[in-house]
């Protein structure tokens, strides 16, 4: 993804302000490159990147004596949570300062003095969004996500940049899971922007879209096994499988040439063992390795074991950790999954495996298709081991387990699954000398925090990770305390946090999950815990039933986000499993589903309740439950007029025969059509800057084709044509151009609807360029706002008189040229600088030989020559 902007200027600027927004789920990516070429052809370069979830700003000075002086500024929080993040930075020649800010947090400043030479005059600049210009560095990671609202400001002017190139960029920010209606059956759809993923965990399905109903796993009992008789002896190159069990002992894999020569993989007291035995008449050779780096493999979680043979060595990989043993070539004729054979000489294990197996491979093929199932009525497809899970259904859910004793060693492991943002997960007490305290795991904003407090007043709070857990998938959490080291170790999503205690500290063995009366953490989290273990004991379903509990559901962890089926109209939906709760805070609506608007539907309604200040107001025009609020402009001197703040892309360049589509960004076409029907009288205008003869134009809705740009003389470079459309042709959504031989510039005007007592308009972004219909006026009034320091606001002619209304800084000037007589100039100071982006009122009136210019209630008079009255 890459968009390149090249602002066209060759003069020095005092500062550059750049602001944009992005959202992504990726931890790394190239967000923006800003290259400033100085007059001596050296470069100032700004890189903004996403590195491990943090927004990082790097500045380079290339071509100086101290070539490539670099400064780095980091943001304070993770920005990869799939939420909109706002980035702002400013390069200023005043004091050679660089400012950097992310998400309205504290602004960071770096002062460069002479090292970073932004004091020099700039020759030209280019800005690349989503990547770097030219050849990317080998370590660059592409940005995958969405960006919006890029704003580039030079000095105090908002600069409209020219998009010169783009690569692999699509309009809009599409969530394939929601916008495209993608479904994962019973699974969870996860949007990755460049692709989607389906999480099938906890369902009875698998596959890319959770569409295959039979699981590839099998469940074996203590008397079941799978047998494969190979057609010939095969050299072993690769054995790979995944297993899951709650039993300490059992044979997982047995590869047999004859009873005296075999390879066996088995569990012994929860530890994985691998043995290779070669037996001939002269001697027995036995290679055995005990994989003791994980001694708790009967924890009801999937573990992967891989054996690879190469150059008389066997590499054994368990859950990514590798061990090696020496061995000669192993030939295998028969394969047993889950079986032990009593007739094997010096058998290492005589207990069959009980649990689940999946993804089993021997060399390059999956042997399941050739397997003979022993006791096939007992072998089940899919993994049907009890998950030993418990669902915390509301804020009062709680559960406690463990003995009422103080322990020197404590280990708690569980999988957590939730889509709620806040709540208490775990509470436990500890004792230190004569003081007692407690620790608790709290979920806030989807992340886990550990809070440690003592009765003496010590309070420590620490964030454990920077990836949100409330994504409705399982995440493993491990807490280990060892008295000898006086250390508490917590692991969450591969992020490990250490807490040091004073010597002599002991933890209470009874652990409380969810809401707990003694806790200060408040309500329970809402979600599921699965595969909970305490000091290597795996909690069973009977443990949940035997203990006192409340507000729990036992044996089910299939969470359904009810918000996906029944949502709030305008607020934030909170799933309570069996019902929803709507949080209307931060909205302009109330009611059970945030469906009742607290806004008004017209300027007149606001005026009726005493709001008489001209400016912008939020409105719900037709009190629709299906649409959120709109920004409107109310002139309270005439509250019957309502102007919707609309960013219609109103300027187009037509270079060939083609249609152009008009994009109303803030309001739907259906809503506009309903208002047109309601008012009954509407109009909208086009201004066409012609450079070629006889162009055929047709509004796509109802209008007939018409010819514009007629009779351009050979010596005329261009001509302006003006077209007005009435109610039956509106709204304009598409305009078709034919017979275009040279480029045309099209400007789209406001859509205005009115009745006898009410006016509503949909202003376009650049309607200020449009001509009004020819008419003789005695009073002209309108509002304007500006983002540059000077310019022409309005120009017109009346009889033999030319009028020009202009501004510079805060002074607005009306110049009137009376042809063949004299000129008149009226000047008024506006209320504050026009650069403050506020609306300023303008009234020009003629009465009894006088002209009056009024700006923000400040006015100036002038006399009209007698022959011009």
Short mmCIF file of N, CA and C in Angstrom, two decimals, residues 499-628:
data_model
loop_
_atom_site.label_atom_id
_atom_site.label_comp_id
_atom_site.label_asym_id
_atom_site.label_seq_id
_atom_site.Cartn_x
_atom_site.Cartn_y
_atom_site.Cartn_z
N UNK A 499 7.69 -10.22 39.42
CA UNK A 499 7.44 -9.42 40.62
C UNK A 499 8.30 -9.96 41.75
N UNK A 500 9.12 -9.10 42.30
CA UNK A 500 10.03 -9.51 43.37
C UNK A 500 9.41 -9.20 44.73
N UNK A 501 9.46 -10.19 45.65
CA UNK A 501 8.97 -10.02 47.01
C UNK A 501 10.14 -10.12 47.98
N UNK A 502 9.88 -9.74 49.22
CA UNK A 502 10.86 -9.96 50.26
C UNK A 502 10.89 -11.44 50.62
N UNK A 503 12.01 -11.89 51.14
CA UNK A 503 12.12 -13.30 51.53
C UNK A 503 11.11 -13.62 52.62
N UNK A 504 10.64 -14.86 52.60
CA UNK A 504 9.70 -15.31 53.61
C UNK A 504 8.25 -15.18 53.21
N UNK A 505 7.97 -14.67 52.01
CA UNK A 505 6.59 -14.51 51.58
C UNK A 505 5.98 -15.86 51.21
N UNK A 506 4.71 -16.06 51.51
CA UNK A 506 3.99 -17.29 51.18
C UNK A 506 2.61 -16.91 50.63
N UNK A 507 2.13 -17.72 49.70
CA UNK A 507 0.83 -17.46 49.09
C UNK A 507 -0.21 -18.43 49.62
N UNK A 508 -1.45 -17.96 49.65
CA UNK A 508 -2.55 -18.81 50.07
C UNK A 508 -2.92 -19.74 48.92
N UNK A 509 -3.17 -21.00 49.25
CA UNK A 509 -3.40 -21.98 48.20
C UNK A 509 -4.82 -21.92 47.64
N UNK A 510 -5.72 -21.24 48.33
CA UNK A 510 -7.09 -21.13 47.81
C UNK A 510 -7.16 -19.91 46.89
N UNK A 511 -7.54 -20.16 45.66
CA UNK A 511 -7.57 -19.13 44.62
C UNK A 511 -9.03 -18.80 44.31
N UNK A 512 -9.31 -17.52 44.16
CA UNK A 512 -10.67 -17.06 43.87
C UNK A 512 -10.71 -16.50 42.45
N UNK A 513 -11.67 -16.96 41.67
CA UNK A 513 -11.83 -16.54 40.29
C UNK A 513 -13.14 -15.76 40.14
N UNK A 514 -13.09 -14.67 39.38
CA UNK A 514 -14.28 -13.87 39.18
C UNK A 514 -14.52 -12.91 40.33
N UNK A 515 -15.77 -12.56 40.56
CA UNK A 515 -16.14 -11.62 41.61
C UNK A 515 -15.82 -12.21 42.98
N UNK A 516 -15.24 -11.38 43.86
CA UNK A 516 -14.89 -11.85 45.20
C UNK A 516 -15.13 -10.72 46.19
N UNK A 517 -15.77 -11.07 47.31
CA UNK A 517 -16.24 -10.05 48.25
C UNK A 517 -15.09 -9.21 48.80
N UNK A 518 -13.92 -9.85 49.06
CA UNK A 518 -12.81 -9.11 49.67
C UNK A 518 -12.03 -8.27 48.65
N UNK A 519 -12.31 -8.50 47.39
CA UNK A 519 -11.53 -7.81 46.36
C UNK A 519 -12.01 -6.37 46.20
N UNK A 520 -11.06 -5.52 45.83
CA UNK A 520 -11.39 -4.14 45.49
C UNK A 520 -11.52 -3.96 43.98
N UNK A 521 -11.44 -5.08 43.25
CA UNK A 521 -11.46 -4.99 41.80
C UNK A 521 -12.85 -4.89 41.20
N UNK A 522 -13.89 -5.08 42.03
CA UNK A 522 -15.24 -4.88 41.52
C UNK A 522 -15.82 -6.12 40.88
N UNK A 523 -16.57 -5.93 39.80
CA UNK A 523 -17.34 -6.99 39.18
C UNK A 523 -16.45 -7.99 38.47
N UNK A 524 -17.03 -9.20 38.25
CA UNK A 524 -16.31 -10.25 37.54
C UNK A 524 -16.23 -9.94 36.05
N UNK A 525 -15.21 -10.48 35.41
CA UNK A 525 -15.19 -10.45 33.95
C UNK A 525 -16.30 -11.38 33.45
N UNK A 526 -16.71 -11.20 32.21
CA UNK A 526 -17.74 -12.05 31.61
C UNK A 526 -17.07 -12.84 30.49
N UNK A 527 -17.08 -14.17 30.61
CA UNK A 527 -16.42 -15.00 29.62
C UNK A 527 -16.24 -16.41 30.13
N UNK A 528 -15.18 -17.08 29.67
CA UNK A 528 -14.96 -18.48 30.00
C UNK A 528 -13.53 -18.69 30.49
N UNK A 529 -13.38 -19.66 31.40
CA UNK A 529 -12.09 -20.21 31.78
C UNK A 529 -12.11 -21.70 31.44
N UNK A 530 -11.02 -22.17 30.87
CA UNK A 530 -10.92 -23.57 30.49
C UNK A 530 -9.55 -24.09 30.87
N UNK A 531 -9.46 -25.43 31.03
CA UNK A 531 -8.20 -26.09 31.36
C UNK A 531 -7.53 -25.42 32.56
N UNK A 532 -8.29 -25.21 33.62
CA UNK A 532 -7.76 -24.58 34.83
C UNK A 532 -6.99 -25.62 35.63
N UNK A 533 -5.78 -25.28 36.04
CA UNK A 533 -4.98 -26.20 36.87
C UNK A 533 -4.38 -25.42 38.03
N UNK A 534 -4.27 -26.12 39.16
CA UNK A 534 -3.70 -25.54 40.38
C UNK A 534 -2.64 -26.50 40.89
N UNK A 535 -1.36 -26.06 40.85
CA UNK A 535 -0.25 -26.92 41.28
C UNK A 535 -0.30 -28.28 40.59
N UNK A 536 -0.42 -28.27 39.27
CA UNK A 536 -0.40 -29.44 38.40
C UNK A 536 -1.66 -30.29 38.48
N UNK A 537 -2.63 -29.90 39.31
CA UNK A 537 -3.90 -30.62 39.33
C UNK A 537 -4.87 -29.94 38.37
N UNK A 538 -5.39 -30.72 37.41
CA UNK A 538 -6.34 -30.19 36.44
C UNK A 538 -7.75 -30.25 37.02
N UNK A 539 -8.39 -29.13 37.14
CA UNK A 539 -9.74 -29.10 37.68
C UNK A 539 -10.69 -29.84 36.75
N UNK A 540 -11.50 -30.71 37.32
CA UNK A 540 -12.48 -31.48 36.58
C UNK A 540 -13.86 -30.86 36.77
N UNK A 541 -14.80 -31.36 36.00
CA UNK A 541 -16.16 -30.84 36.09
C UNK A 541 -16.73 -31.02 37.49
N UNK A 542 -16.40 -32.14 38.12
CA UNK A 542 -16.91 -32.41 39.47
C UNK A 542 -16.39 -31.38 40.48
N UNK A 543 -15.19 -30.83 40.22
CA UNK A 543 -14.66 -29.83 41.14
C UNK A 543 -15.51 -28.56 41.14
N UNK A 544 -16.00 -28.19 39.96
CA UNK A 544 -16.87 -27.02 39.89
C UNK A 544 -18.21 -27.29 40.56
N UNK A 545 -18.70 -28.52 40.38
CA UNK A 545 -20.00 -28.87 40.94
C UNK A 545 -19.92 -29.01 42.45
N UNK A 546 -18.82 -29.62 42.95
CA UNK A 546 -18.70 -29.88 44.38
C UNK A 546 -18.52 -28.59 45.18
N UNK A 547 -17.86 -27.61 44.59
CA UNK A 547 -17.59 -26.37 45.32
C UNK A 547 -18.80 -25.42 45.24
N UNK A 548 -18.87 -24.55 46.21
CA UNK A 548 -19.93 -23.54 46.18
C UNK A 548 -19.64 -22.55 45.06
N UNK A 549 -20.61 -22.31 44.21
CA UNK A 549 -20.43 -21.35 43.14
C UNK A 549 -21.75 -20.65 42.86
N UNK A 550 -21.68 -19.57 42.12
CA UNK A 550 -22.88 -18.84 41.74
C UNK A 550 -22.69 -18.17 40.40
N UNK A 551 -23.78 -18.09 39.68
CA UNK A 551 -23.79 -17.41 38.38
C UNK A 551 -22.77 -18.03 37.42
N UNK A 552 -22.69 -19.35 37.39
CA UNK A 552 -21.78 -20.06 36.51
C UNK A 552 -22.55 -21.05 35.66
N UNK A 553 -22.00 -21.38 34.50
CA UNK A 553 -22.48 -22.49 33.68
C UNK A 553 -21.31 -23.44 33.48
N UNK A 554 -21.52 -24.71 33.79
CA UNK A 554 -20.44 -25.69 33.80
C UNK A 554 -20.40 -26.43 32.47
N UNK A 555 -19.17 -26.66 31.98
CA UNK A 555 -18.96 -27.55 30.85
C UNK A 555 -19.18 -26.95 29.49
N UNK A 556 -19.32 -25.65 29.36
CA UNK A 556 -19.54 -25.03 28.06
C UNK A 556 -18.72 -23.76 27.95
N UNK A 557 -18.00 -23.64 26.83
CA UNK A 557 -17.24 -22.41 26.60
C UNK A 557 -17.48 -21.88 25.20
N UNK A 558 -18.60 -22.27 24.60
CA UNK A 558 -18.92 -21.75 23.28
C UNK A 558 -19.64 -20.42 23.44
N UNK A 559 -18.89 -19.34 23.36
CA UNK A 559 -19.45 -18.01 23.57
C UNK A 559 -20.09 -17.51 22.29
N UNK A 560 -21.25 -16.95 22.43
CA UNK A 560 -21.91 -16.30 21.30
C UNK A 560 -22.10 -14.84 21.64
N UNK A 561 -21.56 -14.00 20.81
CA UNK A 561 -21.71 -12.57 21.02
C UNK A 561 -23.09 -12.16 20.53
N UNK A 562 -24.03 -12.04 21.45
CA UNK A 562 -25.41 -11.75 21.07
C UNK A 562 -25.53 -10.38 20.42
N UNK A 563 -24.52 -9.53 20.60
CA UNK A 563 -24.54 -8.21 19.96
C UNK A 563 -24.50 -8.32 18.45
N UNK A 564 -23.97 -9.44 17.92
CA UNK A 564 -23.91 -9.60 16.48
C UNK A 564 -25.29 -9.83 15.88
N UNK A 565 -26.26 -10.24 16.70
CA UNK A 565 -27.62 -10.49 16.22
C UNK A 565 -28.59 -9.37 16.60
N UNK A 566 -28.37 -8.77 17.74
CA UNK A 566 -29.27 -7.72 18.22
C UNK A 566 -28.41 -6.61 18.81
N UNK A 567 -28.28 -5.54 18.09
CA UNK A 567 -27.33 -4.52 18.50
C UNK A 567 -28.05 -3.26 18.94
N UNK A 568 -27.30 -2.35 19.53
CA UNK A 568 -27.82 -1.05 19.91
C UNK A 568 -27.85 -0.15 18.67
N UNK A 569 -28.85 0.73 18.62
CA UNK A 569 -28.98 1.58 17.43
C UNK A 569 -27.81 2.56 17.34
N UNK A 570 -27.48 3.20 18.46
CA UNK A 570 -26.42 4.21 18.43
C UNK A 570 -25.36 4.00 19.49
N UNK A 571 -25.62 3.25 20.55
CA UNK A 571 -24.67 3.13 21.65
C UNK A 571 -23.74 1.95 21.49
N UNK A 572 -23.01 1.67 22.56
CA UNK A 572 -22.07 0.56 22.61
C UNK A 572 -22.78 -0.66 23.18
N UNK A 573 -22.77 -1.76 22.43
CA UNK A 573 -23.47 -2.97 22.85
C UNK A 573 -22.58 -3.79 23.77
N UNK A 574 -23.12 -4.21 24.92
CA UNK A 574 -22.42 -5.06 25.87
C UNK A 574 -23.15 -6.39 25.94
N UNK A 575 -22.48 -7.48 25.58
CA UNK A 575 -23.12 -8.80 25.58
C UNK A 575 -23.11 -9.39 26.98
N UNK A 576 -24.27 -9.81 27.44
CA UNK A 576 -24.40 -10.52 28.71
C UNK A 576 -24.80 -11.97 28.46
N UNK A 577 -24.44 -12.51 27.30
CA UNK A 577 -24.73 -13.87 26.86
C UNK A 577 -26.21 -14.05 26.53
N UNK A 578 -27.09 -13.87 27.52
CA UNK A 578 -28.51 -14.10 27.31
C UNK A 578 -29.26 -12.82 26.97
N UNK A 579 -28.63 -11.69 27.10
CA UNK A 579 -29.27 -10.41 26.82
C UNK A 579 -28.18 -9.40 26.49
N UNK A 580 -28.58 -8.24 26.03
CA UNK A 580 -27.62 -7.18 25.75
C UNK A 580 -27.91 -5.98 26.65
N UNK A 581 -26.89 -5.19 26.83
CA UNK A 581 -27.01 -3.94 27.57
C UNK A 581 -26.41 -2.85 26.70
N UNK A 582 -27.14 -1.76 26.54
CA UNK A 582 -26.69 -0.68 25.66
C UNK A 582 -26.14 0.48 26.48
N UNK A 583 -24.93 0.84 26.18
CA UNK A 583 -24.29 1.99 26.82
C UNK A 583 -24.43 3.19 25.89
N UNK A 584 -25.28 4.13 26.26
CA UNK A 584 -25.56 5.30 25.42
C UNK A 584 -24.64 6.47 25.72
N UNK A 585 -23.71 6.30 26.65
CA UNK A 585 -22.82 7.41 27.00
C UNK A 585 -21.98 7.80 25.79
N UNK A 586 -21.75 9.09 25.64
CA UNK A 586 -20.98 9.58 24.51
C UNK A 586 -21.79 9.72 23.24
N UNK A 587 -23.10 9.42 23.28
CA UNK A 587 -23.96 9.58 22.11
C UNK A 587 -25.00 10.66 22.39
N UNK A 588 -25.84 10.91 21.42
CA UNK A 588 -26.91 11.89 21.57
C UNK A 588 -28.27 11.19 21.60
N UNK A 589 -28.26 9.96 22.13
CA UNK A 589 -29.48 9.16 22.14
C UNK A 589 -29.66 8.52 23.50
N UNK A 590 -30.89 8.11 23.81
CA UNK A 590 -31.17 7.38 25.03
C UNK A 590 -32.22 6.32 24.73
N UNK A 591 -32.67 5.62 25.78
CA UNK A 591 -33.60 4.51 25.60
C UNK A 591 -32.89 3.19 25.74
N UNK A 592 -33.65 2.09 25.78
CA UNK A 592 -33.09 0.76 25.98
C UNK A 592 -32.06 0.42 24.93
N UNK A 593 -32.32 0.79 23.68
CA UNK A 593 -31.41 0.50 22.57
C UNK A 593 -30.76 1.79 22.05
N UNK A 594 -30.73 2.83 22.85
CA UNK A 594 -30.19 4.14 22.43
C UNK A 594 -30.87 4.61 21.15
N UNK A 595 -32.20 4.44 21.11
CA UNK A 595 -32.94 4.72 19.88
C UNK A 595 -33.65 6.07 19.87
N UNK A 596 -33.74 6.74 21.02
CA UNK A 596 -34.46 8.01 21.07
C UNK A 596 -33.47 9.17 21.02
N UNK A 597 -33.66 10.04 20.03
CA UNK A 597 -32.72 11.15 19.83
C UNK A 597 -32.99 12.26 20.83
N UNK A 598 -31.91 12.82 21.38
CA UNK A 598 -32.00 14.00 22.23
C UNK A 598 -31.73 15.28 21.43
N UNK A 599 -31.56 15.11 20.11
CA UNK A 599 -31.28 16.25 19.24
C UNK A 599 -32.56 16.81 18.65
N UNK A 600 -32.47 17.99 18.09
CA UNK A 600 -33.58 18.61 17.40
C UNK A 600 -33.47 18.32 15.91
N UNK A 601 -34.57 18.60 15.19
CA UNK A 601 -34.60 18.27 13.77
C UNK A 601 -34.54 19.50 12.87
N UNK A 602 -34.43 20.71 13.44
CA UNK A 602 -34.34 21.92 12.62
C UNK A 602 -33.75 23.05 13.45
N UNK A 603 -33.28 24.08 12.76
CA UNK A 603 -32.77 25.27 13.46
C UNK A 603 -33.87 25.95 14.25
N UNK A 604 -35.10 25.91 13.70
CA UNK A 604 -36.21 26.57 14.37
C UNK A 604 -36.47 25.95 15.74
N UNK A 605 -36.33 24.62 15.86
CA UNK A 605 -36.55 23.97 17.15
C UNK A 605 -35.51 24.41 18.17
N UNK A 606 -34.26 24.59 17.74
CA UNK A 606 -33.24 25.10 18.66
C UNK A 606 -33.54 26.54 19.06
N UNK A 607 -34.00 27.34 18.09
CA UNK A 607 -34.34 28.74 18.40
C UNK A 607 -35.50 28.81 19.39
N UNK A 608 -36.45 27.86 19.27
CA UNK A 608 -37.62 27.87 20.15
C UNK A 608 -37.26 27.58 21.60
N UNK A 609 -36.12 26.91 21.85
CA UNK A 609 -35.73 26.63 23.24
C UNK A 609 -34.68 27.63 23.73
N UNK A 610 -34.48 28.69 22.97
CA UNK A 610 -33.64 29.78 23.45
C UNK A 610 -32.21 29.77 22.99
N UNK A 611 -31.82 28.86 22.08
CA UNK A 611 -30.46 28.85 21.54
C UNK A 611 -30.43 29.75 20.31
N UNK A 612 -29.91 30.95 20.48
CA UNK A 612 -30.01 31.97 19.43
C UNK A 612 -28.67 32.35 18.81
N UNK A 613 -27.62 31.59 19.10
CA UNK A 613 -26.30 31.94 18.58
C UNK A 613 -26.09 31.25 17.23
N UNK A 614 -25.73 32.02 16.23
CA UNK A 614 -25.46 31.47 14.91
C UNK A 614 -24.22 30.58 14.96
N UNK A 615 -24.31 29.41 14.34
CA UNK A 615 -23.18 28.48 14.33
C UNK A 615 -23.62 27.08 13.97
N UNK A 616 -22.78 26.10 14.31
CA UNK A 616 -23.05 24.71 13.98
C UNK A 616 -23.83 24.03 15.10
N UNK A 617 -24.78 23.18 14.71
CA UNK A 617 -25.59 22.41 15.65
C UNK A 617 -25.69 20.97 15.16
N UNK A 618 -25.79 20.04 16.11
CA UNK A 618 -26.03 18.65 15.76
C UNK A 618 -27.53 18.42 15.67
N UNK A 619 -27.95 17.69 14.62
CA UNK A 619 -29.38 17.47 14.41
C UNK A 619 -29.63 16.04 13.97
N UNK A 620 -30.85 15.60 14.26
CA UNK A 620 -31.38 14.37 13.69
C UNK A 620 -32.57 14.80 12.84
N UNK A 621 -32.35 14.99 11.55
CA UNK A 621 -33.30 15.72 10.72
C UNK A 621 -34.67 15.09 10.66
N UNK A 622 -34.74 13.75 10.54
CA UNK A 622 -36.05 13.11 10.50
C UNK A 622 -36.27 12.19 11.68
N UNK A 623 -35.46 12.37 12.76
CA UNK A 623 -35.57 11.58 13.99
C UNK A 623 -35.50 10.09 13.68
N UNK A 624 -34.67 9.74 12.72
CA UNK A 624 -34.56 8.34 12.31
C UNK A 624 -33.73 7.55 13.30
N UNK A 625 -34.19 6.35 13.63
CA UNK A 625 -33.44 5.49 14.54
C UNK A 625 -32.24 4.87 13.83
N UNK A 626 -32.28 4.84 12.50
CA UNK A 626 -31.27 4.10 11.76
C UNK A 626 -30.06 4.93 11.39
N UNK A 627 -30.06 6.24 11.70
CA UNK A 627 -28.94 7.07 11.28
C UNK A 627 -28.49 7.93 12.45
N UNK A 628 -27.22 8.17 12.54
CA UNK A 628 -26.70 9.00 13.63
C UNK A 628 -26.85 10.47 13.26
#
